[in-house]
PDB file of N, CA and C in Angstrom:
ATOM      1  N   MET A   1      23.926  10.169 -14.509  1.00  0.00           N
ATOM      2  CA  MET A   1      23.218   9.288 -13.603  1.00  0.00           C
ATOM      3  C   MET A   1      22.424   8.272 -14.440  1.00  0.00           C
ATOM      4  N   GLU A   2      22.366   7.083 -13.961  1.00  0.00           N
ATOM      5  CA  GLU A   2      21.638   6.023 -14.641  1.00  0.00           C
ATOM      6  C   GLU A   2      20.142   6.272 -14.611  1.00  0.00           C
ATOM      7  N   LYS A   3      19.483   5.822 -15.663  1.00  0.00           N
ATOM      8  CA  LYS A   3      18.025   5.984 -15.729  1.00  0.00           C
ATOM      9  C   LYS A   3      17.331   5.202 -14.611  1.00  0.00           C
ATOM     10  N   GLY A   4      17.810   3.974 -14.315  1.00  0.00           N
ATOM     11  CA  GLY A   4      17.226   3.152 -13.262  1.00  0.00           C
ATOM     12  C   GLY A   4      17.351   3.792 -11.890  1.00  0.00           C
ATOM     13  N   ALA A   5      18.499   4.415 -11.633  1.00  0.00           N
ATOM     14  CA  ALA A   5      18.708   5.073 -10.344  1.00  0.00           C
ATOM     15  C   ALA A   5      17.772   6.267 -10.186  1.00  0.00           C
ATOM     16  N   THR A   6      17.546   6.984 -11.270  1.00  0.00           N
ATOM     17  CA  THR A   6      16.629   8.121 -11.224  1.00  0.00           C
ATOM     18  C   THR A   6      15.215   7.656 -10.932  1.00  0.00           C
ATOM     19  N   ILE A   7      14.803   6.580 -11.581  1.00  0.00           N
ATOM     20  CA  ILE A   7      13.456   6.051 -11.360  1.00  0.00           C
ATOM     21  C   ILE A   7      13.311   5.571  -9.920  1.00  0.00           C
ATOM     22  N   CYS A   8      14.332   4.882  -9.401  1.00  0.00           N
ATOM     23  CA  CYS A   8      14.282   4.403  -8.010  1.00  0.00           C
ATOM     24  C   CYS A   8      14.195   5.566  -7.030  1.00  0.00           C
ATOM     25  N   SER A   9      14.964   6.615  -7.266  1.00  0.00           N
ATOM     26  CA  SER A   9      14.920   7.789  -6.391  1.00  0.00           C
ATOM     27  C   SER A   9      13.534   8.411  -6.393  1.00  0.00           C
ATOM     28  N   PHE A  10      12.938   8.496  -7.570  1.00  0.00           N
ATOM     29  CA  PHE A  10      11.593   9.054  -7.682  1.00  0.00           C
ATOM     30  C   PHE A  10      10.586   8.194  -6.939  1.00  0.00           C
ATOM     31  N   LEU A  11      10.682   6.882  -7.092  1.00  0.00           N
ATOM     32  CA  LEU A  11       9.750   5.971  -6.419  1.00  0.00           C
ATOM     33  C   LEU A  11       9.876   6.051  -4.903  1.00  0.00           C
ATOM     34  N   VAL A  12      11.098   6.170  -4.398  1.00  0.00           N
ATOM     35  CA  VAL A  12      11.305   6.303  -2.950  1.00  0.00           C
ATOM     36  C   VAL A  12      10.651   7.597  -2.454  1.00  0.00           C
ATOM     37  N   PHE A  13      10.813   8.674  -3.201  1.00  0.00           N
ATOM     38  CA  PHE A  13      10.189   9.952  -2.830  1.00  0.00           C
ATOM     39  C   PHE A  13       8.671   9.822  -2.802  1.00  0.00           C
ATOM     40  N   VAL A  14       8.099   9.205  -3.836  1.00  0.00           N
ATOM     41  CA  VAL A  14       6.645   9.026  -3.910  1.00  0.00           C
ATOM     42  C   VAL A  14       6.153   8.183  -2.736  1.00  0.00           C
ATOM     43  N   LEU A  15       6.880   7.093  -2.410  1.00  0.00           N
ATOM     44  CA  LEU A  15       6.490   6.238  -1.280  1.00  0.00           C
ATOM     45  C   LEU A  15       6.511   7.011   0.037  1.00  0.00           C
ATOM     46  N   GLN A  16       7.492   7.882   0.222  1.00  0.00           N
ATOM     47  CA  GLN A  16       7.557   8.664   1.455  1.00  0.00           C
ATOM     48  C   GLN A  16       6.345   9.580   1.583  1.00  0.00           C
ATOM     49  N   VAL A  17       5.958  10.196   0.482  1.00  0.00           N
ATOM     50  CA  VAL A  17       4.790  11.083   0.495  1.00  0.00           C
ATOM     51  C   VAL A  17       3.525  10.276   0.777  1.00  0.00           C
ATOM     52  N   ILE A  18       3.405   9.129   0.130  1.00  0.00           N
ATOM     53  CA  ILE A  18       2.217   8.285   0.312  1.00  0.00           C
ATOM     54  C   ILE A  18       2.141   7.762   1.742  1.00  0.00           C
ATOM     55  N   MET A  19       3.256   7.347   2.319  1.00  0.00           N
ATOM     56  CA  MET A  19       3.252   6.795   3.674  1.00  0.00           C
ATOM     57  C   MET A  19       2.806   7.828   4.701  1.00  0.00           C
ATOM     58  N   ASP A  20       3.113   9.092   4.451  1.00  0.00           N
ATOM     59  CA  ASP A  20       2.684  10.142   5.374  1.00  0.00           C
ATOM     60  C   ASP A  20       1.182  10.387   5.301  1.00  0.00           C
ATOM     61  N   LYS A  21       0.583  10.165   4.146  1.00  0.00           N
ATOM     62  CA  LYS A  21      -0.830  10.471   3.950  1.00  0.00           C
ATOM     63  C   LYS A  21      -1.764   9.308   4.269  1.00  0.00           C
ATOM     64  N   PHE A  22      -1.288   8.077   4.096  1.00  0.00           N
ATOM     65  CA  PHE A  22      -2.148   6.907   4.256  1.00  0.00           C
ATOM     66  C   PHE A  22      -1.621   6.009   5.369  1.00  0.00           C
ATOM     67  N   PHE A  23      -2.429   5.848   6.412  1.00  0.00           N
ATOM     68  CA  PHE A  23      -2.040   5.145   7.628  1.00  0.00           C
ATOM     69  C   PHE A  23      -1.727   3.669   7.389  1.00  0.00           C
ATOM     70  N   TYR A  24      -2.509   3.012   6.547  1.00  0.00           N
ATOM     71  CA  TYR A  24      -2.376   1.563   6.366  1.00  0.00           C
ATOM     72  C   TYR A  24      -1.418   1.150   5.252  1.00  0.00           C
ATOM     73  N   ILE A  25      -0.674   2.066   4.680  1.00  0.00           N
ATOM     74  CA  ILE A  25       0.225   1.717   3.567  1.00  0.00           C
ATOM     75  C   ILE A  25       1.410   0.874   4.046  1.00  0.00           C
ATOM     76  N   LYS A  26       1.973   1.176   5.194  1.00  0.00           N
ATOM     77  CA  LYS A  26       3.136   0.403   5.668  1.00  0.00           C
ATOM     78  C   LYS A  26       2.820  -1.086   5.838  1.00  0.00           C
ATOM     79  N   PRO A  27       1.720  -1.443   6.538  1.00  0.00           N
ATOM     80  CA  PRO A  27       1.408  -2.870   6.642  1.00  0.00           C
ATOM     81  C   PRO A  27       1.125  -3.514   5.289  1.00  0.00           C
ATOM     82  N   VAL A  28       0.483  -2.770   4.396  1.00  0.00           N
ATOM     83  CA  VAL A  28       0.183  -3.325   3.071  1.00  0.00           C
ATOM     84  C   VAL A  28       1.460  -3.532   2.274  1.00  0.00           C
ATOM     85  N   LEU A  29       2.396  -2.607   2.369  1.00  0.00           N
ATOM     86  CA  LEU A  29       3.667  -2.793   1.658  1.00  0.00           C
ATOM     87  C   LEU A  29       4.419  -4.008   2.201  1.00  0.00           C
ATOM     88  N   SER A  30       4.318  -4.254   3.486  1.00  0.00           N
ATOM     89  CA  SER A  30       4.921  -5.464   4.054  1.00  0.00           C
ATOM     90  C   SER A  30       4.266  -6.708   3.470  1.00  0.00           C
ATOM     91  N   PHE A  31       2.938  -6.705   3.401  1.00  0.00           N
ATOM     92  CA  PHE A  31       2.216  -7.830   2.805  1.00  0.00           C
ATOM     93  C   PHE A  31       2.620  -8.025   1.347  1.00  0.00           C
ATOM     94  N   VAL A  32       2.714  -6.927   0.605  1.00  0.00           N
ATOM     95  CA  VAL A  32       3.081  -7.001  -0.814  1.00  0.00           C
ATOM     96  C   VAL A  32       4.462  -7.624  -0.981  1.00  0.00           C
ATOM     97  N   MET A  33       5.407  -7.210  -0.149  1.00  0.00           N
ATOM     98  CA  MET A  33       6.772  -7.759  -0.254  1.00  0.00           C
ATOM     99  C   MET A  33       6.782  -9.257   0.057  1.00  0.00           C
ATOM    100  N   VAL A  34       6.063  -9.673   1.076  1.00  0.00           N
ATOM    101  CA  VAL A  34       5.993 -11.100   1.422  1.00  0.00           C
ATOM    102  C   VAL A  34       5.294 -11.876   0.303  1.00  0.00           C
ATOM    103  N   PHE A  35       4.194 -11.335  -0.203  1.00  0.00           N
ATOM    104  CA  PHE A  35       3.457 -11.987  -1.281  1.00  0.00           C
ATOM    105  C   PHE A  35       4.332 -12.167  -2.520  1.00  0.00           C
ATOM    106  N   ILE A  36       5.056 -11.130  -2.894  1.00  0.00           N
ATOM    107  CA  ILE A  36       5.933 -11.214  -4.068  1.00  0.00           C
ATOM    108  C   ILE A  36       7.057 -12.209  -3.822  1.00  0.00           C
ATOM    109  N   GLY A  37       7.599 -12.224  -2.608  1.00  0.00           N
ATOM    110  CA  GLY A  37       8.658 -13.186  -2.286  1.00  0.00           C
ATOM    111  C   GLY A  37       8.170 -14.624  -2.386  1.00  0.00           C
ATOM    112  N   ILE A  38       6.994 -14.893  -1.858  1.00  0.00           N
ATOM    113  CA  ILE A  38       6.430 -16.243  -1.943  1.00  0.00           C
ATOM    114  C   ILE A  38       6.119 -16.587  -3.395  1.00  0.00           C
ATOM    115  N   GLU A  39       5.578 -15.622  -4.102  1.00  0.00           N
ATOM    116  CA  GLU A  39       5.253 -15.844  -5.512  1.00  0.00           C
ATOM    117  C   GLU A  39       6.509 -16.169  -6.335  1.00  0.00           C
ATOM    118  N   MET A  40       7.595 -15.496  -6.039  1.00  0.00           N
ATOM    119  CA  MET A  40       8.851 -15.769  -6.750  1.00  0.00           C
ATOM    120  C   MET A  40       9.337 -17.193  -6.467  1.00  0.00           C
ATOM    121  N   GLN A  41       9.132 -17.659  -5.243  1.00  0.00           N
ATOM    122  CA  GLN A  41       9.547 -19.014  -4.901  1.00  0.00           C
ATOM    123  C   GLN A  41       8.698 -20.073  -5.610  1.00  0.00           C
ATOM    124  N   LEU A  42       7.472 -19.708  -5.949  1.00  0.00           N
ATOM    125  CA  LEU A  42       6.555 -20.662  -6.579  1.00  0.00           C
ATOM    126  C   LEU A  42       6.669 -20.711  -8.107  1.00  0.00           C
ATOM    127  N   VAL A  43       7.459 -19.811  -8.690  1.00  0.00           N
ATOM    128  CA  VAL A  43       7.614 -19.794 -10.147  1.00  0.00           C
ATOM    129  C   VAL A  43       8.186 -21.131 -10.614  1.00  0.00           C
ATOM    130  N   GLY A  44       7.537 -21.726 -11.610  1.00  0.00           N
ATOM    131  CA  GLY A  44       7.995 -22.994 -12.165  1.00  0.00           C
ATOM    132  C   GLY A  44       7.454 -24.216 -11.445  1.00  0.00           C
ATOM    133  N   SER A  45       6.729 -24.011 -10.347  1.00  0.00           N
ATOM    134  CA  SER A  45       6.154 -25.148  -9.626  1.00  0.00           C
ATOM    135  C   SER A  45       4.699 -25.321 -10.051  1.00  0.00           C
ATOM    136  N   LYS A  46       4.075 -26.365  -9.551  1.00  0.00           N
ATOM    137  CA  LYS A  46       2.672 -26.589  -9.898  1.00  0.00           C
ATOM    138  C   LYS A  46       1.741 -25.597  -9.201  1.00  0.00           C
ATOM    139  N   TRP A  47       2.237 -24.841  -8.214  1.00  0.00           N
ATOM    140  CA  TRP A  47       1.442 -23.847  -7.486  1.00  0.00           C
ATOM    141  C   TRP A  47       1.709 -22.422  -7.970  1.00  0.00           C
ATOM    142  N   GLU A  48       2.312 -22.277  -9.120  1.00  0.00           N
ATOM    143  CA  GLU A  48       2.637 -20.943  -9.638  1.00  0.00           C
ATOM    144  C   GLU A  48       1.373 -20.096  -9.760  1.00  0.00           C
ATOM    145  N   VAL A  49       1.464 -18.853  -9.296  1.00  0.00           N
ATOM    146  CA  VAL A  49       0.324 -17.932  -9.316  1.00  0.00           C
ATOM    147  C   VAL A  49       0.292 -17.231 -10.675  1.00  0.00           C
ATOM    148  N   PRO A  50      -0.835 -17.295 -11.383  1.00  0.00           N
ATOM    149  CA  PRO A  50      -0.935 -16.592 -12.670  1.00  0.00           C
ATOM    150  C   PRO A  50      -0.765 -15.088 -12.488  1.00  0.00           C
ATOM    151  N   THR A  51      -0.207 -14.438 -13.479  1.00  0.00           N
ATOM    152  CA  THR A  51       0.071 -13.004 -13.401  1.00  0.00           C
ATOM    153  C   THR A  51      -1.198 -12.199 -13.138  1.00  0.00           C
ATOM    154  N   ALA A  52      -2.285 -12.536 -13.812  1.00  0.00           N
ATOM    155  CA  ALA A  52      -3.539 -11.792 -13.633  1.00  0.00           C
ATOM    156  C   ALA A  52      -4.036 -11.885 -12.188  1.00  0.00           C
ATOM    157  N   VAL A  53      -3.933 -13.061 -11.590  1.00  0.00           N
ATOM    158  CA  VAL A  53      -4.361 -13.249 -10.194  1.00  0.00           C
ATOM    159  C   VAL A  53      -3.464 -12.435  -9.263  1.00  0.00           C
ATOM    160  N   SER A  54      -2.176 -12.474  -9.518  1.00  0.00           N
ATOM    161  CA  SER A  54      -1.224 -11.730  -8.699  1.00  0.00           C
ATOM    162  C   SER A  54      -1.511 -10.232  -8.741  1.00  0.00           C
ATOM    163  N   LEU A  55      -1.703  -9.704  -9.933  1.00  0.00           N
ATOM    164  CA  LEU A  55      -1.996  -8.278 -10.062  1.00  0.00           C
ATOM    165  C   LEU A  55      -3.319  -7.911  -9.414  1.00  0.00           C
ATOM    166  N   LEU A  56      -4.306  -8.783  -9.535  1.00  0.00           N
ATOM    167  CA  LEU A  56      -5.607  -8.541  -8.916  1.00  0.00           C
ATOM    168  C   LEU A  56      -5.493  -8.498  -7.392  1.00  0.00           C
ATOM    169  N   VAL A  57      -4.732  -9.422  -6.826  1.00  0.00           N
ATOM    170  CA  VAL A  57      -4.529  -9.446  -5.367  1.00  0.00           C
ATOM    171  C   VAL A  57      -3.832  -8.172  -4.913  1.00  0.00           C
ATOM    172  N   LEU A  58      -2.750  -7.806  -5.593  1.00  0.00           N
ATOM    173  CA  LEU A  58      -1.974  -6.627  -5.186  1.00  0.00           C
ATOM    174  C   LEU A  58      -2.801  -5.350  -5.333  1.00  0.00           C
ATOM    175  N   LEU A  59      -3.503  -5.218  -6.437  1.00  0.00           N
ATOM    176  CA  LEU A  59      -4.324  -4.028  -6.648  1.00  0.00           C
ATOM    177  C   LEU A  59      -5.456  -3.946  -5.629  1.00  0.00           C
ATOM    178  N   SER A  60      -6.094  -5.065  -5.350  1.00  0.00           N
ATOM    179  CA  SER A  60      -7.189  -5.085  -4.369  1.00  0.00           C
ATOM    180  C   SER A  60      -6.709  -4.682  -2.983  1.00  0.00           C
ATOM    181  N   VAL A  61      -5.598  -5.237  -2.565  1.00  0.00           N
ATOM    182  CA  VAL A  61      -5.067  -4.930  -1.235  1.00  0.00           C
ATOM    183  C   VAL A  61      -4.685  -3.453  -1.134  1.00  0.00           C
ATOM    184  N   MET A  62      -4.083  -2.911  -2.182  1.00  0.00           N
ATOM    185  CA  MET A  62      -3.704  -1.498  -2.160  1.00  0.00           C
ATOM    186  C   MET A  62      -4.943  -0.597  -2.115  1.00  0.00           C
ATOM    187  N   ILE A  63      -5.955  -0.927  -2.897  1.00  0.00           N
ATOM    188  CA  ILE A  63      -7.185  -0.118  -2.905  1.00  0.00           C
ATOM    189  C   ILE A  63      -7.860  -0.164  -1.538  1.00  0.00           C
ATOM    190  N   ILE A  64      -7.940  -1.344  -0.946  1.00  0.00           N
ATOM    191  CA  ILE A  64      -8.552  -1.483   0.385  1.00  0.00           C
ATOM    192  C   ILE A  64      -7.783  -0.651   1.410  1.00  0.00           C
ATOM    193  N   ALA A  65      -6.463  -0.671   1.348  1.00  0.00           N
ATOM    194  CA  ALA A  65      -5.653   0.097   2.300  1.00  0.00           C
ATOM    195  C   ALA A  65      -5.867   1.594   2.141  1.00  0.00           C
ATOM    196  N   VAL A  66      -5.933   2.061   0.909  1.00  0.00           N
ATOM    197  CA  VAL A  66      -6.126   3.495   0.676  1.00  0.00           C
ATOM    198  C   VAL A  66      -7.517   3.926   1.150  1.00  0.00           C
ATOM    199  N   VAL A  67      -8.539   3.149   0.813  1.00  0.00           N
ATOM    200  CA  VAL A  67      -9.905   3.492   1.236  1.00  0.00           C
ATOM    201  C   VAL A  67     -10.015   3.465   2.765  1.00  0.00           C
ATOM    202  N   ALA A  68      -9.441   2.442   3.391  1.00  0.00           N
ATOM    203  CA  ALA A  68      -9.477   2.352   4.855  1.00  0.00           C
ATOM    204  C   ALA A  68      -8.737   3.537   5.488  1.00  0.00           C
ATOM    205  N   SER A  69      -7.640   3.949   4.896  1.00  0.00           N
ATOM    206  CA  SER A  69      -6.888   5.096   5.414  1.00  0.00           C
ATOM    207  C   SER A  69      -7.694   6.383   5.290  1.00  0.00           C
ATOM    208  N   ILE A  70      -8.385   6.535   4.177  1.00  0.00           N
ATOM    209  CA  ILE A  70      -9.220   7.732   3.983  1.00  0.00           C
ATOM    210  C   ILE A  70     -10.353   7.757   5.005  1.00  0.00           C
ATOM    211  N   ILE A  71     -10.986   6.621   5.223  1.00  0.00           N
ATOM    212  CA  ILE A  71     -12.071   6.535   6.211  1.00  0.00           C
ATOM    213  C   ILE A  71     -11.537   6.838   7.608  1.00  0.00           C
ATOM    214  N   LYS A  72     -10.381   6.287   7.949  1.00  0.00           N
ATOM    215  CA  LYS A  72      -9.776   6.537   9.266  1.00  0.00           C
ATOM    216  C   LYS A  72      -9.489   8.026   9.453  1.00  0.00           C
ATOM    217  N   ARG A  73      -8.920   8.644   8.438  1.00  0.00           N
ATOM    218  CA  ARG A  73      -8.596  10.070   8.538  1.00  0.00           C
ATOM    219  C   ARG A  73      -9.869  10.902   8.681  1.00  0.00           C
ATOM    220  N   LYS A  74     -10.900  10.543   7.929  1.00  0.00           N
ATOM    221  CA  LYS A  74     -12.170  11.263   8.010  1.00  0.00           C
ATOM    222  C   LYS A  74     -12.766  11.156   9.416  1.00  0.00           C
ATOM    223  N   ASN A  75     -12.720   9.955  10.002  1.00  0.00           N
ATOM    224  CA  ASN A  75     -13.229   9.759  11.367  1.00  0.00           C
ATOM    225  C   ASN A  75     -12.421  10.542  12.385  1.00  0.00           C
ATOM    226  N   GLU A  76     -11.105  10.599  12.212  1.00  0.00           N
ATOM    227  CA  GLU A  76     -10.261  11.372  13.133  1.00  0.00           C
ATOM    228  C   GLU A  76     -10.591  12.861  13.051  1.00  0.00           C
ATOM    229  N   ILE A  77     -10.830  13.349  11.844  1.00  0.00           N
ATOM    230  CA  ILE A  77     -11.180  14.761  11.673  1.00  0.00           C
ATOM    231  C   ILE A  77     -12.523  15.054  12.334  1.00  0.00           C
ATOM    232  N   GLN A  78     -13.490  14.129  12.185  1.00  0.00           N
ATOM    233  CA  GLN A  78     -14.797  14.325  12.817  1.00  0.00           C
ATOM    234  C   GLN A  78     -14.664  14.336  14.335  1.00  0.00           C
ATOM    235  N   ARG A  79     -13.850  13.410  14.885  1.00  0.00           N
ATOM    236  CA  ARG A  79     -13.657  13.392  16.332  1.00  0.00           C
ATOM    237  C   ARG A  79     -13.001  14.662  16.817  1.00  0.00           C
ATOM    238  N   ALA A  80     -12.025  15.166  16.070  1.00  0.00           N
ATOM    239  CA  ALA A  80     -11.346  16.390  16.454  1.00  0.00           C
ATOM    240  C   ALA A  80     -12.301  17.583  16.417  1.00  0.00           C
ATOM    241  N   THR A  81     -13.164  17.609  15.421  1.00  0.00           N
ATOM    242  CA  THR A  81     -14.146  18.683  15.312  1.00  0.00           C
ATOM    243  C   THR A  81     -15.129  18.640  16.457  1.00  0.00           C
ATOM    244  N   ILE A  82     -15.578  17.459  16.822  1.00  0.00           N
ATOM    245  CA  ILE A  82     -16.513  17.295  17.938  1.00  0.00           C
ATOM    246  C   ILE A  82     -15.858  17.739  19.243  1.00  0.00           C
ATOM    247  N   THR A  83     -14.597  17.365  19.429  1.00  0.00           N
ATOM    248  CA  THR A  83     -13.868  17.743  20.641  1.00  0.00           C
ATOM    249  C   THR A  83     -13.698  19.246  20.739  1.00  0.00           C
ATOM    250  N   ILE A  84     -13.427  19.904  19.626  1.00  0.00           N
ATOM    251  CA  ILE A  84     -13.244  21.364  19.619  1.00  0.00           C
ATOM    252  C   ILE A  84     -14.562  22.062  19.917  1.00  0.00           C
ATOM    253  N   ASN A  85     -15.644  21.525  19.396  1.00  0.00           N
ATOM    254  CA  ASN A  85     -16.962  22.162  19.583  1.00  0.00           C
ATOM    255  C   ASN A  85     -17.532  22.000  20.981  1.00  0.00           C
ATOM    256  N   LYS A  86     -16.992  21.097  21.777  1.00  0.00           N
ATOM    257  CA  LYS A  86     -17.531  20.869  23.137  1.00  0.00           C
ATOM    258  C   LYS A  86     -17.167  21.955  24.072  1.00  0.00           C
TER     259      LYS A  86
END
């Protein structure tokens, strides 16, 4: 088996696990794909996005999504606990 195919299979598995745990990952992955697509179209133009800016945007959006997902899950657990205790 090719090394690239093995890495892709592993990444797909990791994404499936992450998507189950974090509610906002799917919308963020959509944003990331659109952002990368637009960025690829801008390569070589006067509006080309510097690599550092691109990585900062992608990392920031992913961190915000993970934190928001954790907060959402925590709130859902609190609501469920309150409902059970009533």
